[in-house]
mmCIF file of C-alpha atoms in Angstrom:
data_model
loop_
_atom_site.group_PDB
_atom_site.id
_atom_site.type_symbol
_atom_site.label_atom_id
_atom_site.label_comp_id
_atom_site.label_asym_id
_atom_site.label_seq_id
_atom_site.Cartn_x
_atom_site.Cartn_y
_atom_site.Cartn_z
ATOM 1 C CA MET A 1 -9.498 181.267 30.123
ATOM 2 C CA VAL A 2 -9.911 183.867 27.310
ATOM 3 C CA LEU A 3 -11.002 182.473 23.847
ATOM 4 C CA GLY A 4 -10.232 179.051 24.892
ATOM 5 C CA ILE A 5 -6.537 180.275 25.593
ATOM 6 C CA GLY A 6 -5.580 179.785 29.388
ATOM 7 C CA ASP A 7 -2.513 180.768 31.090
ATOM 8 C CA GLY A 8 -1.111 177.157 30.477
ATOM 9 C CA ASP A 9 -1.645 175.700 33.200
ATOM 10 C CA GLU A 10 -4.488 173.624 32.782
ATOM 11 C CA ASP A 11 -2.528 170.657 30.697
ATOM 12 C CA LYS A 12 1.260 170.856 32.412
ATOM 13 C CA ASP A 13 2.401 168.118 29.377
ATOM 14 C CA HIS A 14 2.935 170.436 26.514
ATOM 15 C CA ALA A 15 5.249 167.544 25.416
ATOM 16 C CA ARG A 16 4.328 166.413 21.905
ATOM 17 C CA HIS A 17 5.751 162.665 21.038
ATOM 18 C CA HIS A 18 5.375 160.894 17.418
ATOM 19 C CA GLN A 19 6.949 157.807 16.567
ATOM 20 C CA GLU A 20 6.506 155.399 13.367
ATOM 21 C CA GLU A 21 8.267 152.844 11.751
ATOM 22 C CA ARG A 22 8.331 152.360 7.661
ATOM 23 C CA VAL A 23 10.172 150.283 5.131
ATOM 24 C CA ILE A 24 10.056 152.504 2.333
ATOM 25 C CA GLY A 25 10.733 151.606 -1.654
ATOM 26 C CA TYR A 26 14.310 153.611 -2.025
ATOM 27 C CA PRO A 27 17.755 151.930 -0.236
ATOM 28 C CA PRO A 28 19.088 153.689 2.604
ATOM 29 C CA ASP A 29 21.537 156.175 0.716
ATOM 30 C CA GLN A 30 18.617 157.826 -1.419
ATOM 31 C CA LEU A 31 16.208 158.260 1.508
ATOM 32 C CA PHE A 32 19.187 160.310 3.541
ATOM 33 C CA ASP A 33 19.957 162.305 1.307
ATOM 34 C CA VAL A 34 16.286 163.390 0.780
ATOM 35 C CA VAL A 35 16.130 163.788 4.613
ATOM 36 C CA ALA A 36 19.550 165.670 4.825
ATOM 37 C CA ALA A 37 19.055 168.236 1.954
ATOM 38 C CA VAL A 38 17.708 170.851 4.417
ATOM 39 C CA ASP A 39 17.971 173.798 2.295
ATOM 40 C CA PHE A 40 15.209 172.200 0.327
ATOM 41 C CA TYR A 41 12.750 171.742 2.342
ATOM 42 C CA GLU A 42 11.099 174.497 1.704
ATOM 43 C CA ASP A 43 9.794 172.620 -1.441
ATOM 44 C CA PHE A 44 8.386 169.919 -0.499
ATOM 45 C CA VAL A 45 7.958 169.444 3.716
ATOM 46 C CA PRO A 46 4.299 170.524 4.521
ATOM 47 C CA TRP A 47 4.543 174.428 5.966
ATOM 48 C CA CYS A 48 7.859 174.720 5.776
ATOM 49 C CA GLN A 49 8.287 178.168 4.132
ATOM 50 C CA ARG A 50 12.164 179.044 3.971
ATOM 51 C CA SER A 51 14.970 176.845 4.253
ATOM 52 C CA GLU A 52 18.237 178.100 4.141
ATOM 53 C CA ILE A 53 21.695 176.890 5.674
ATOM 54 C CA LEU A 54 23.712 178.934 7.720
ATOM 55 C CA ILE A 55 26.804 176.479 8.861
ATOM 56 C CA ARG A 56 27.895 172.996 7.543
ATOM 57 C CA LYS A 57 31.405 171.508 8.778
ATOM 58 C CA GLN A 58 32.441 167.656 8.089
ATOM 59 C CA GLU A 59 33.814 165.829 11.322
ATOM 60 C CA GLY A 60 34.754 162.519 9.794
ATOM 61 C CA PRO A 61 31.798 160.697 8.721
ATOM 62 C CA VAL A 62 29.144 163.198 10.930
ATOM 63 C CA GLU A 63 28.410 166.528 8.776
ATOM 64 C CA GLU A 64 26.996 169.095 11.213
ATOM 65 C CA VAL A 65 24.625 171.529 9.882
ATOM 66 C CA GLU A 66 22.999 174.703 11.027
ATOM 67 C CA ALA A 67 20.481 175.900 9.295
ATOM 68 C CA GLU A 68 17.749 178.837 9.437
ATOM 69 C CA LEU A 69 13.658 177.574 9.131
ATOM 70 C CA GLU A 70 10.945 179.502 8.926
ATOM 71 C CA VAL A 71 7.466 177.297 8.888
ATOM 72 C CA GLY A 72 3.745 178.354 8.894
ATOM 73 C CA PHE A 73 0.722 177.099 9.818
ATOM 74 C CA LYS A 74 -2.819 178.369 9.170
ATOM 75 C CA ILE A 75 -2.127 182.452 10.872
ATOM 76 C CA PHE A 76 0.915 181.589 12.306
ATOM 77 C CA THR A 77 4.255 181.995 10.849
ATOM 78 C CA GLU A 78 7.932 181.786 13.185
ATOM 79 C CA SER A 79 11.520 180.966 11.985
ATOM 80 C CA TYR A 80 14.186 178.658 14.276
ATOM 81 C CA THR A 81 17.306 177.585 14.134
ATOM 82 C CA SER A 82 18.016 173.861 13.227
ATOM 83 C CA HIS A 83 21.582 171.972 14.401
ATOM 84 C CA VAL A 84 21.697 169.215 12.504
ATOM 85 C CA THR A 85 23.650 166.179 12.848
ATOM 86 C CA GLN A 86 24.050 163.357 10.401
ATOM 87 C CA GLU A 87 26.014 160.384 8.923
ATOM 88 C CA ARG A 88 25.448 159.233 5.446
ATOM 89 C CA PRO A 89 23.315 156.662 5.361
ATOM 90 C CA ARG A 90 22.818 156.040 8.609
ATOM 91 C CA TYR A 91 20.579 158.951 10.283
ATOM 92 C CA VAL A 92 19.977 162.470 10.428
ATOM 93 C CA ARG A 93 19.066 164.378 13.933
ATOM 94 C CA SER A 94 18.176 167.566 14.269
ATOM 95 C CA THR A 95 17.498 169.866 17.516
ATOM 96 C CA VAL A 96 16.454 173.321 18.902
ATOM 97 C CA SER A 97 16.819 174.477 22.098
ATOM 98 C CA GLY A 98 16.159 178.206 23.529
ATOM 99 C CA SER A 99 14.516 178.695 20.342
ATOM 100 C CA ASN A 100 11.481 181.627 20.221
ATOM 101 C CA LEU A 101 9.117 178.862 18.957
ATOM 102 C CA PHE A 102 10.387 175.971 20.700
ATOM 103 C CA GLU A 103 11.289 174.766 24.306
ATOM 104 C CA TYR A 104 12.932 171.724 22.386
ATOM 105 C CA LEU A 105 12.532 169.665 19.357
ATOM 106 C CA ASP A 106 14.618 166.317 18.619
ATOM 107 C CA CYS A 107 13.974 164.519 15.296
ATOM 108 C CA LEU A 108 15.370 161.557 14.622
ATOM 109 C CA TRP A 109 15.391 159.865 11.062
ATOM 110 C CA GLU A 110 17.324 156.323 11.169
ATOM 111 C CA PHE A 111 17.975 154.060 7.443
ATOM 112 C CA ASN A 112 18.534 150.641 7.759
ATOM 113 C CA SER A 113 18.586 148.308 5.293
ATOM 114 C CA GLY A 114 14.583 147.062 4.235
ATOM 115 C CA PRO A 115 13.951 143.546 3.717
ATOM 116 C CA THR A 116 14.582 143.400 0.453
ATOM 117 C CA PRO A 117 17.155 144.566 -1.398
ATOM 118 C CA ASN A 118 16.579 148.859 -2.654
ATOM 119 C CA LYS A 119 14.615 149.142 0.533
ATOM 120 C CA THR A 120 15.061 150.701 3.652
ATOM 121 C CA ALA A 121 13.399 150.173 7.487
ATOM 122 C CA LEU A 122 12.786 153.360 8.539
ATOM 123 C CA LYS A 123 12.182 154.933 11.901
ATOM 124 C CA PHE A 124 11.092 158.643 12.501
ATOM 125 C CA ARG A 125 10.629 159.980 15.993
ATOM 126 C CA VAL A 126 9.948 163.501 16.530
ATOM 127 C CA ASP A 127 9.575 164.744 20.346
ATOM 128 C CA PHE A 128 8.804 169.054 20.773
ATOM 129 C CA GLN A 129 7.730 171.192 23.372
ATOM 130 C CA PHE A 130 6.207 174.694 22.231
ATOM 131 C CA ARG A 131 6.755 177.562 24.258
ATOM 132 C CA SER A 132 3.718 178.999 24.124
ATOM 133 C CA PRO A 133 0.602 177.466 25.547
ATOM 134 C CA LEU A 134 -1.221 179.015 22.144
ATOM 135 C CA TYR A 135 1.223 176.921 20.047
ATOM 136 C CA HIS A 136 0.310 173.506 22.293
ATOM 137 C CA ARG A 137 -3.236 174.337 21.999
ATOM 138 C CA VAL A 138 -2.941 174.144 17.925
ATOM 139 C CA ALA A 139 -0.849 171.797 18.015
ATOM 140 C CA ASN A 140 -3.598 169.122 20.007
ATOM 141 C CA LEU A 141 -6.216 170.084 17.136
ATOM 142 C CA PHE A 142 -3.370 169.431 14.420
ATOM 143 C CA PHE A 143 -0.758 167.363 15.845
ATOM 144 C CA ASP A 144 -2.254 163.672 13.923
ATOM 145 C CA GLU A 145 -2.729 165.676 10.328
ATOM 146 C CA VAL A 146 0.935 167.567 10.205
ATOM 147 C CA ALA A 147 2.739 164.160 11.932
ATOM 148 C CA ALA A 148 0.878 161.391 8.951
ATOM 149 C CA ARG A 149 1.742 164.269 6.383
ATOM 150 C CA MET A 150 5.264 164.614 7.274
ATOM 151 C CA VAL A 151 7.064 161.090 6.346
ATOM 152 C CA SER A 152 4.595 160.565 3.424
ATOM 153 C CA SER A 153 6.347 164.417 1.942
ATOM 154 C CA PHE A 154 9.399 162.780 2.230
ATOM 155 C CA GLU A 155 8.569 159.578 0.308
ATOM 156 C CA ARG A 156 6.803 161.471 -2.296
ATOM 157 C CA ARG A 157 10.283 164.328 -2.243
ATOM 158 C CA CYS A 158 12.350 160.467 -3.491
ATOM 159 C CA GLU A 159 9.475 159.777 -6.328
ATOM 160 C CA GLN A 160 9.829 163.220 -7.475
ATOM 161 C CA VAL A 161 13.817 162.664 -7.593
ATOM 162 C CA TYR A 162 14.397 159.163 -7.966
ATOM 163 C CA GLY A 163 11.219 157.780 -9.432
ATOM 164 C CA PRO A 164 8.754 155.294 -8.497
ATOM 165 C CA PRO A 165 9.804 153.254 -5.062
ATOM 166 C CA ILE A 166 10.626 149.532 -5.610
ATOM 167 C CA GLU A 167 7.872 147.456 -5.483
ATOM 168 C CA ASP A 168 8.113 143.931 -4.514
ATOM 169 C CA PRO A 169 7.941 141.872 -7.560
ATOM 170 C CA VAL A 170 4.018 139.692 -8.049
ATOM 171 C CA VAL A 171 4.556 136.150 -7.615
ATOM 172 C CA SER A 172 2.187 134.000 -9.519
ATOM 173 C CA ASN A 173 1.802 130.296 -8.737
ATOM 174 C CA VAL A 174 -0.057 129.653 -11.671
ATOM 175 C CA GLU A 175 0.836 126.313 -13.690
ATOM 176 C CA GLN A 176 0.698 126.137 -17.179
#
C-alpha cells in the first residue's frame, strides 16, 4: 500500500448504497419534472459540471434519454453516459454500465402522492461501484456528504422553479 491507496484487495465490497424516503412539499409532477430535467443538472446538482442530452425518444408513456454528464469532486473530474428511463410522474431511473468511472450505477427516484394534497412521498435509492480503487476510497471519505446533499439539491431546485414548498396548515385549538 502506498499513501494509503492499495491495490483494492483490502476491501472486497466496493459497492455503495444509499436509500431514503421523504415527504416533499411539491406535487409528484413538479418533483418529477425537476428530476427528469437532466440537461439542467449542471445548474444545481452538487459536483455536476456539465450535463447534455444526447438522445431522447418516447415509447408510449415511457421516455428514454441518453445523457453525458461530467462530474468533478475535489481534484477529480470524469465524464460518463447515463441511460435514463422515466415515466411522468411516477419515476426516473438512471443507469450507467461499462464506463471508465463506474462499474455500475443505478439510481431510482419514485414519486407517489403524499399524505396531503400537493405533496410527494419520495423514495430515492442509489447503488454504485467505482472502477477505480482510488475513487472507491474517496467515496468512502465523502459518501455521507454527497448522499445528504443530493436530495436536498433537488428540493432547492423545486423552490427556485416553483416557489416555496407547500406547508401543512397550522391548526390552533385556541377558543375565543
